[in-house]
């Protein structure tokens, strides 16, 4: 079973991101489960959502305490919430930011991490560019597909079409495509650098 925890703020589509990840997994014939952790649901308040993906039925129902991957939709949470709590060693980390892990002050934390499991992506900018709204969730979902290899980009497109229609769907598909390519290029570079190190 692969477990993903998504951290963000109310209004950023955190719960929708978890739902879409589960839809993408269903599209590939796997079992999936998505659910939010309800706290104060006001805009801007910290929100957490979870997604489990497995090849057989999922019986667990509790929150994910030891995720295989983290998607952090708002980098300001890094200093307000223990987003890394329980993250499995060498798990995947995807953060919505223009900054590097070093610039975020995370150098020590990720020092021994495989570089191809760490990525930052300016997902809010991609949302603005392609959908006209500062929504990072869909670009991060596609970025996660590229980073983890857990789901295909085609499945992300199917999840987008299940949730949105018309211009919003078209814009999200364009944003997802760009995010996927950006992350894939970064991972390739990280692998090359690791090979030459």
XYZ file of N, CA and C in Angstrom:
591
model
N 0.837 -1.189 0.000
C 0.000 0.000 0.000
C 0.879 1.248 0.000
N 0.484 2.247 -0.781
C 1.214 3.508 -0.866
C 0.335 4.588 -0.265
N 0.889 5.352 0.680
C 0.097 6.343 1.396
C 0.639 7.754 1.176
N -0.273 8.658 0.828
C 0.091 10.042 0.526
C -0.642 10.974 1.483
N 0.092 11.935 2.018
C -0.530 12.958 2.862
C -0.331 14.307 2.179
N -1.427 15.067 2.074
C -1.392 16.361 1.398
C -1.689 17.454 2.417
N -0.753 18.406 2.530
C -0.909 19.534 3.448
C -1.145 20.805 2.655
N -2.101 21.594 3.079
C -2.334 22.879 2.423
C -3.194 23.743 3.311
N -3.823 24.722 2.697
C -4.711 25.620 3.428
C -6.093 25.593 2.807
N -7.103 25.888 3.619
C -8.469 25.939 3.118
C -8.562 26.834 1.891
N -9.210 26.355 0.848
C -9.347 27.133 -0.379
C -8.340 26.775 -1.456
N -7.369 25.894 -1.134
C -6.352 25.501 -2.113
C -6.691 24.190 -2.821
N -7.842 23.620 -2.532
C -8.216 22.382 -3.209
C -7.484 21.153 -2.700
N -7.144 21.143 -1.418
C -6.415 20.014 -0.817
C -7.252 18.729 -0.884
N -8.512 18.829 -0.480
C -9.385 17.649 -0.472
C -9.640 17.171 -1.906
N -9.829 18.115 -2.817
C -10.023 17.775 -4.234
C -8.791 17.057 -4.781
N -7.605 17.493 -4.378
C -6.367 16.843 -4.843
C -6.336 15.378 -4.420
N -6.696 15.103 -3.166
C -6.708 13.715 -2.680
C -7.744 12.888 -3.440
N -8.924 13.475 -3.668
C -9.972 12.778 -4.423
C -9.500 12.455 -5.846
N -8.876 13.444 -6.486
C -8.418 13.242 -7.866
C -7.313 12.191 -7.944
N -6.444 12.155 -6.931
C -5.404 11.128 -6.892
C -6.044 9.746 -6.795
N -7.092 9.638 -5.984
C -7.775 8.337 -5.865
C -8.491 7.968 -7.169
N -9.083 8.956 -7.857
C -9.738 8.691 -9.145
C -8.710 8.201 -10.159
N -7.542 8.859 -10.199
C -6.472 8.458 -11.128
C -6.051 7.010 -10.868
N -5.955 6.634 -9.587
C -5.584 5.250 -9.237
C -6.679 4.277 -9.665
N -7.958 4.642 -9.424
C -9.084 3.796 -9.864
C -9.033 3.569 -11.369
N -8.685 4.631 -12.108
C -8.604 4.543 -13.570
C -7.580 3.497 -14.009
N -6.611 3.231 -13.141
C -5.571 2.242 -13.452
C -5.902 0.872 -12.867
N -7.155 0.731 -12.388
C -7.591 -0.567 -11.894
C -7.122 -0.908 -10.494
N -6.735 0.123 -9.727
C -6.292 -0.131 -8.362
C -7.349 0.301 -7.360
N -7.148 -0.106 -6.129
C -8.026 0.326 -5.044
C -7.465 1.632 -4.497
N -8.342 2.541 -4.136
C -7.889 3.819 -3.586
C -8.922 4.359 -2.619
N -8.437 5.210 -1.738
C -9.284 5.793 -0.705
C -8.759 7.211 -0.460
N -9.649 8.179 -0.443
C -9.253 9.562 -0.156
C -10.185 10.123 0.899
N -9.627 10.839 1.855
C -10.462 11.464 2.877
C -9.718 12.624 3.522
N -10.466 13.642 3.967
C -9.840 14.789 4.625
C -9.755 14.592 6.132
N -8.937 15.412 6.748
C -8.914 15.500 8.203
C -9.622 16.813 8.526
N -10.790 16.721 9.098
C -11.558 17.941 9.320
C -11.114 18.667 10.568
N -10.718 19.918 10.345
C -10.418 20.810 11.458
C -11.302 22.014 11.227
N -10.748 23.199 11.421
C -11.535 24.395 11.101
C -11.463 24.551 9.585
N -12.608 24.603 8.947
C -12.649 24.575 7.491
C -12.664 25.968 6.874
N -12.180 26.948 7.600
C -12.214 28.297 7.021
C -11.060 28.480 6.028
N -11.256 29.381 5.101
C -10.235 29.684 4.101
C -8.953 30.115 4.805
N -7.848 29.533 4.383
C -6.548 29.880 4.948
C -6.122 29.025 6.132
N -7.047 28.285 6.726
C -6.686 27.417 7.858
C -5.952 26.179 7.341
N -4.994 25.644 8.105
C -4.302 24.424 7.663
C -5.287 23.268 7.458
N -5.121 22.562 6.357
C -5.985 21.428 6.013
C -5.076 20.256 5.640
N -5.493 19.055 6.014
C -4.755 17.846 5.639
C -5.735 16.883 4.975
N -5.290 16.260 3.889
C -6.093 15.211 3.257
C -5.176 14.020 2.998
N -5.781 12.852 2.884
C -5.019 11.610 2.768
C -5.485 10.817 1.551
N -4.563 10.041 0.979
C -4.929 9.120 -0.095
C -4.122 7.840 0.056
N -4.827 6.719 0.019
C -4.171 5.408 0.025
C -4.421 4.746 -1.323
N -3.383 4.091 -1.837
C -3.498 3.376 -3.112
C -2.930 1.979 -2.902
N -3.683 0.965 -3.330
C -3.232 -0.413 -3.143
C -3.766 -1.294 -4.258
N -3.168 -2.480 -4.383
C -3.619 -3.438 -5.393
C -4.724 -4.333 -4.875
N -5.000 -4.253 -3.575
C -6.130 -5.020 -3.035
C -6.981 -4.115 -2.153
N -8.099 -4.616 -1.714
C -9.042 -3.808 -0.930
C -8.366 -3.162 0.272
N -8.721 -1.911 0.538
C -8.141 -1.168 1.660
C -9.137 -1.181 2.819
N -8.708 -1.745 3.935
C -9.600 -1.824 5.091
C -9.304 -0.746 6.139
N -8.117 -0.167 6.069
C -7.752 0.887 7.027
C -8.654 2.096 6.854
N -8.909 2.799 7.940
C -9.734 4.006 7.862
C -9.102 5.192 8.611
N -8.045 4.925 9.337
C -7.501 5.999 10.168
C -6.594 6.931 9.350
N -6.322 8.129 9.896
C -5.431 9.070 9.209
C -4.053 8.444 8.950
N -3.368 8.963 7.966
C -2.042 8.444 7.592
C -0.984 9.107 8.476
N -0.368 8.301 9.320
C 0.643 8.814 10.244
C 2.068 8.637 9.703
N 2.274 7.631 8.817
C 3.607 7.371 8.258
C 3.515 7.331 6.733
N 3.402 8.508 6.102
C 3.209 8.544 4.652
C 4.449 8.122 3.868
N 4.188 7.590 2.664
C 5.268 7.299 1.709
C 5.604 8.556 0.919
N 4.676 9.500 0.896
C 4.869 10.734 0.135
C 4.122 11.883 0.782
N 4.700 13.075 0.640
C 4.078 14.312 1.109
C 3.932 15.263 -0.061
N 2.754 15.855 -0.173
C 2.559 16.957 -1.117
C 2.208 18.159 -0.255
N 3.048 19.199 -0.340
C 2.847 20.380 0.501
C 2.420 21.532 -0.408
N 1.132 21.888 -0.321
C 0.558 22.880 -1.221
C 0.859 24.311 -0.801
N 1.265 24.511 0.454
C 1.566 25.855 0.937
C 2.849 25.824 1.766
N 3.945 26.403 1.235
C 5.229 26.307 1.937
C 5.263 27.035 3.274
N 4.308 27.959 3.532
C 4.298 28.637 4.841
C 3.986 27.649 5.958
N 3.387 26.507 5.607
C 3.076 25.491 6.622
C 4.339 24.824 7.169
N 5.440 24.896 6.422
C 6.690 24.264 6.861
C 7.107 24.767 8.237
N 6.725 25.993 8.557
C 7.162 26.600 9.813
C 6.029 26.726 10.828
N 4.867 26.164 10.488
C 3.718 26.257 11.391
C 3.214 24.892 11.857
N 3.424 23.884 11.029
C 2.884 22.546 11.285
C 4.024 21.553 11.067
N 4.061 20.465 11.813
C 5.103 19.453 11.584
C 4.688 18.583 10.391
N 4.839 19.156 9.187
C 4.386 18.457 7.981
C 5.160 17.157 7.732
N 6.404 17.100 8.203
C 7.237 15.922 7.935
C 7.031 14.788 8.936
N 6.156 14.995 9.902
C 5.915 14.001 10.943
C 5.614 12.623 10.341
N 6.415 11.628 10.740
C 6.158 10.248 10.342
C 6.556 9.882 8.930
N 7.040 10.854 8.146
C 7.406 10.548 6.753
C 8.429 9.424 6.702
N 8.140 8.406 5.877
C 9.059 7.274 5.767
C 10.387 7.735 5.193
N 11.459 7.108 5.668
C 12.806 7.427 5.183
C 12.818 7.241 3.673
N 13.375 8.196 2.978
C 13.453 8.190 1.508
C 12.085 8.330 0.840
N 11.091 8.820 1.591
C 9.781 9.084 0.992
C 9.876 10.238 -0.001
N 8.815 10.435 -0.749
C 8.772 11.510 -1.739
C 8.284 12.799 -1.082
N 8.909 13.926 -1.464
C 8.473 15.236 -0.969
C 8.316 16.172 -2.162
N 7.114 16.703 -2.327
C 6.837 17.676 -3.383
C 6.264 18.926 -2.716
N 6.927 20.069 -2.932
C 6.508 21.319 -2.290
C 6.179 22.367 -3.345
N 5.055 23.038 -3.163
C 4.628 24.121 -4.051
C 5.398 25.387 -3.696
N 6.480 25.652 -4.420
C 7.287 26.850 -4.177
C 8.250 27.067 -5.339
N 8.696 28.320 -5.495
C 9.752 28.628 -6.475
C 11.123 28.379 -5.859
N 11.169 28.270 -4.529
C 12.445 28.130 -3.813
C 12.974 26.701 -3.889
N 14.268 26.559 -3.629
C 14.875 25.227 -3.539
C 14.737 24.736 -2.091
N 15.058 23.468 -1.873
C 15.039 22.935 -0.499
C 16.033 23.697 0.374
N 17.182 24.088 -0.211
C 18.189 24.853 0.529
C 17.619 26.212 0.936
N 16.980 26.889 -0.029
C 16.419 28.219 0.245
C 15.296 28.158 1.280
N 14.627 27.014 1.369
C 13.559 26.833 2.366
C 14.118 26.496 3.750
N 15.443 26.321 3.837
C 16.063 25.979 5.121
C 15.947 24.505 5.468
N 15.783 23.653 4.430
C 15.584 22.216 4.663
C 16.820 21.370 4.321
N 17.958 22.026 4.075
C 19.175 21.296 3.673
C 19.520 20.164 4.624
N 19.514 20.459 5.929
C 19.895 19.441 6.911
C 18.907 18.282 6.911
N 17.620 18.619 6.818
C 16.582 17.583 6.867
C 16.713 16.597 5.706
N 17.019 17.111 4.507
C 17.031 16.240 3.309
C 18.437 15.832 2.877
N 19.427 16.096 3.720
C 20.824 15.859 3.335
C 21.059 14.444 2.787
N 20.527 13.422 3.456
C 20.782 12.036 3.034
C 19.662 11.469 2.160
N 18.753 12.334 1.704
C 17.619 11.893 0.887
C 18.060 11.695 -0.559
N 17.512 10.699 -1.268
C 17.806 10.596 -2.707
C 17.236 11.822 -3.426
N 18.064 12.529 -4.185
C 17.653 13.788 -4.825
C 16.450 13.605 -5.753
N 16.317 12.397 -6.341
C 15.204 12.200 -7.281
C 13.869 11.954 -6.571
N 13.872 12.037 -5.243
C 12.610 11.911 -4.491
C 12.180 13.244 -3.894
N 12.909 14.304 -4.228
C 12.620 15.640 -3.708
C 12.367 16.586 -4.867
N 11.339 17.387 -4.777
C 11.102 18.333 -5.855
C 10.293 19.521 -5.353
N 10.606 20.690 -5.903
C 9.764 21.863 -5.693
C 9.187 22.238 -7.055
N 7.992 22.805 -7.023
C 7.290 23.158 -8.253
C 6.456 24.407 -7.972
N 6.583 25.421 -8.836
C 5.794 26.648 -8.671
C 4.375 26.401 -9.190
N 3.631 25.564 -8.454
C 2.323 25.087 -8.905
C 1.258 26.182 -8.899
N 1.348 27.123 -7.952
C 0.368 28.219 -7.920
C 0.483 29.042 -9.203
N 1.719 29.292 -9.637
C 1.945 30.037 -10.886
C 1.350 29.290 -12.083
N 1.497 27.971 -12.092
C 0.941 27.171 -13.194
C -0.585 27.234 -13.191
N -1.183 27.232 -12.002
C -2.629 27.377 -11.892
C -3.099 28.710 -12.458
N -2.389 29.781 -12.078
C -2.725 31.115 -12.587
C -2.572 31.177 -14.099
N -1.485 30.617 -14.594
C -1.188 30.670 -16.029
C -2.231 29.930 -16.860
N -2.619 28.747 -16.413
C -3.470 27.889 -17.239
C -4.964 27.949 -16.910
N -5.312 28.268 -15.653
C -6.721 28.267 -15.251
C -7.190 29.663 -14.839
N -6.222 30.558 -14.627
C -6.577 31.912 -14.228
C -6.877 32.050 -12.748
N -6.580 30.998 -11.989
C -6.793 31.033 -10.534
C -5.556 30.462 -9.843
N -5.219 30.964 -8.645
C -4.021 30.478 -7.950
C -4.261 29.132 -7.263
N -4.613 28.126 -8.056
C -4.922 26.795 -7.516
C -3.765 25.841 -7.820
N -3.023 25.435 -6.793
C -1.855 24.583 -7.029
C -2.161 23.088 -7.123
N -3.393 22.660 -6.806
C -3.637 21.226 -6.598
C -3.430 20.364 -7.839
N -3.949 20.778 -8.996
C -3.823 19.926 -10.193
C -2.376 19.872 -10.698
N -1.666 21.020 -10.810
C -0.249 20.914 -11.190
C 0.557 20.033 -10.220
N 0.261 20.117 -8.920
C 0.985 19.274 -7.956
C 0.662 17.794 -8.148
N -0.578 17.503 -8.513
C -0.966 16.118 -8.759
C -0.171 15.539 -9.930
N -0.064 16.317 -10.996
C 0.705 15.872 -12.162
C 2.202 15.806 -11.824
N 2.662 16.773 -11.044
C 4.060 16.748 -10.605
C 4.345 15.513 -9.775
N 3.384 15.149 -8.924
C 3.531 13.943 -8.103
C 3.581 12.689 -8.992
N 2.771 12.666 -10.050
C 2.793 11.528 -10.985
C 4.189 11.371 -11.587
N 4.805 12.495 -11.968
C 6.154 12.458 -12.550
C 7.199 12.071 -11.512
N 7.065 12.609 -10.304
C 8.044 12.371 -9.240
C 8.031 10.921 -8.769
N 6.831 10.383 -8.555
C 6.700 9.065 -7.925
C 6.610 7.913 -8.918
N 6.093 8.202 -10.128
C 5.847 7.125 -11.085
C 4.682 6.243 -10.650
N 3.937 6.678 -9.645
C 2.850 5.868 -9.076
C 1.625 5.826 -9.989
N 1.361 6.946 -10.658
C 0.227 7.011 -11.587
C 0.705 7.641 -12.891
N -0.026 7.362 -13.962
C 0.314 7.912 -15.276
C -0.337 9.270 -15.465
N 0.261 10.088 -16.329
C -0.305 11.391 -16.647
C -1.693 11.238 -17.278
N -1.868 10.203 -18.103
C -3.187 9.940 -18.712
C -4.269 9.780 -17.650
N -3.929 9.103 -16.568
C -4.889 8.893 -15.475
C -5.216 10.202 -14.776
N -4.213 11.094 -14.678
C -4.451 12.427 -14.115
C -5.442 13.174 -15.007
N -5.263 13.069 -16.332
C -6.202 13.716 -17.265
C -7.625 13.195 -17.048
N -7.753 11.884 -16.867
C -9.084 11.294 -16.644
C -9.698 11.816 -15.353
N -8.869 11.969 -14.318
C -9.354 12.516 -13.041
C -9.792 13.970 -13.211
N -9.035 14.734 -14.005
C -9.398 16.133 -14.280
C -10.764 16.173 -14.968
N -10.929 15.328 -15.982
C -12.195 15.308 -16.728
C -13.363 14.804 -15.879
N -13.067 14.010 -14.848
C -14.127 13.537 -13.941
C -14.584 14.663 -13.003
N -13.685 15.618 -12.728
C -13.972 16.685 -11.768
C -14.401 18.001 -12.423
N -13.857 18.261 -13.610
C -14.077 19.558 -14.260
C -14.571 19.357 -15.686
N -15.088 20.447 -16.278
C -15.494 20.375 -17.678
C -15.119 21.678 -18.378
N -15.278 21.686 -19.699
C -15.067 22.900 -20.484
C -13.689 23.490 -20.353
N -13.655 24.839 -20.262
C -12.379 25.555 -20.244
C -11.552 25.231 -19.008
N -12.228 24.970 -17.885
C -11.499 24.658 -16.642
C -10.751 23.336 -16.805
N -11.408 22.340 -17.407
C -10.757 21.046 -17.647
C -9.588 21.213 -18.614
N -9.818 21.944 -19.699
C -8.768 22.157 -20.705
C -7.562 22.862 -20.094
N -7.835 23.916 -19.302
C -6.751 24.648 -18.645
C -5.996 23.780 -17.651
N -6.728 22.980 -16.892
C -6.083 22.081 -15.924
C -5.230 21.024 -16.620
N -5.698 20.518 -17.752
C -4.899 19.528 -18.496
C -3.602 20.174 -18.995
N -3.697 21.412 -19.482
C -2.487 22.133 -19.929
C -1.527 22.356 -18.754
N -2.073 22.764 -17.609
C -1.246 22.980 -16.417
C -0.613 21.688 -15.923
N -1.392 20.608 -15.959
C -0.888 19.298 -15.536
C 0.242 18.837 -16.450
N 0.062 19.046 -17.745
C 1.085 18.628 -18.723
C 2.391 19.368 -18.471
N 2.299 20.700 -18.280
C 3.515 21.485 -18.036
C 4.174 21.067 -16.725
N 3.379 20.864 -15.688
C 3.920 20.450 -14.384
C 4.639 19.110 -14.499
N 4.003 18.157 -15.197
C 4.585 16.821 -15.365
C 5.948 16.920 -16.058
N 5.999 17.706 -17.141
C 7.265 17.848 -17.893
C 8.341 18.528 -17.057
N 7.963 19.570 -16.305
C 8.942 20.272 -15.456
C 9.536 19.336 -14.413
N 8.682 18.583 -13.739
C 9.163 17.681 -12.690
C 9.984 16.554 -13.305
N 9.521 16.003 -14.420
C 10.276 14.919 -15.062
C 11.684 15.383 -15.435
N 11.795 16.606 -15.973
C 13.113 17.153 -16.338
C 13.995 17.314 -15.098
N 13.398 17.785 -13.996
C 14.180 17.960 -12.755
C 14.675 16.622 -12.217
N 13.837 15.612 -12.282
C 14.218 14.283 -11.782
C 15.351 13.713 -12.637
N 15.237 13.885 -13.948
C 16.309 13.419 -14.849
C 17.627 14.101 -14.494
N 17.578 15.423 -14.278
C 18.793 16.165 -13.907
C 19.354 15.673 -12.580
N 18.473 15.422 -11.609
C 18.909 14.934 -10.293
C 19.605 13.579 -10.438
N 19.039 12.711 -11.294
C 19.646 11.390 -11.514
C 21.014 11.513 -12.178
N 21.125 12.423 -13.160
C 22.406 12.615 -13.845
C 23.449 13.125 -12.870
N 23.047 14.115 -12.055
C 23.987 14.666 -11.079
C 24.418 13.604 -10.079
N 23.494 12.771 -9.640
C 23.819 11.704 -8.688
C 24.790 10.711 -9.324
N 24.603 10.442 -10.627
C 25.473 9.484 -11.328
C 26.898 10.031 -11.455
N 27.006 11.354 -11.556
C 28.341 11.975 -11.718
C 28.982 12.341 -10.394
N 28.227 12.213 -9.307
C 28.755 12.621 -7.993
C 29.840 11.661 -7.517
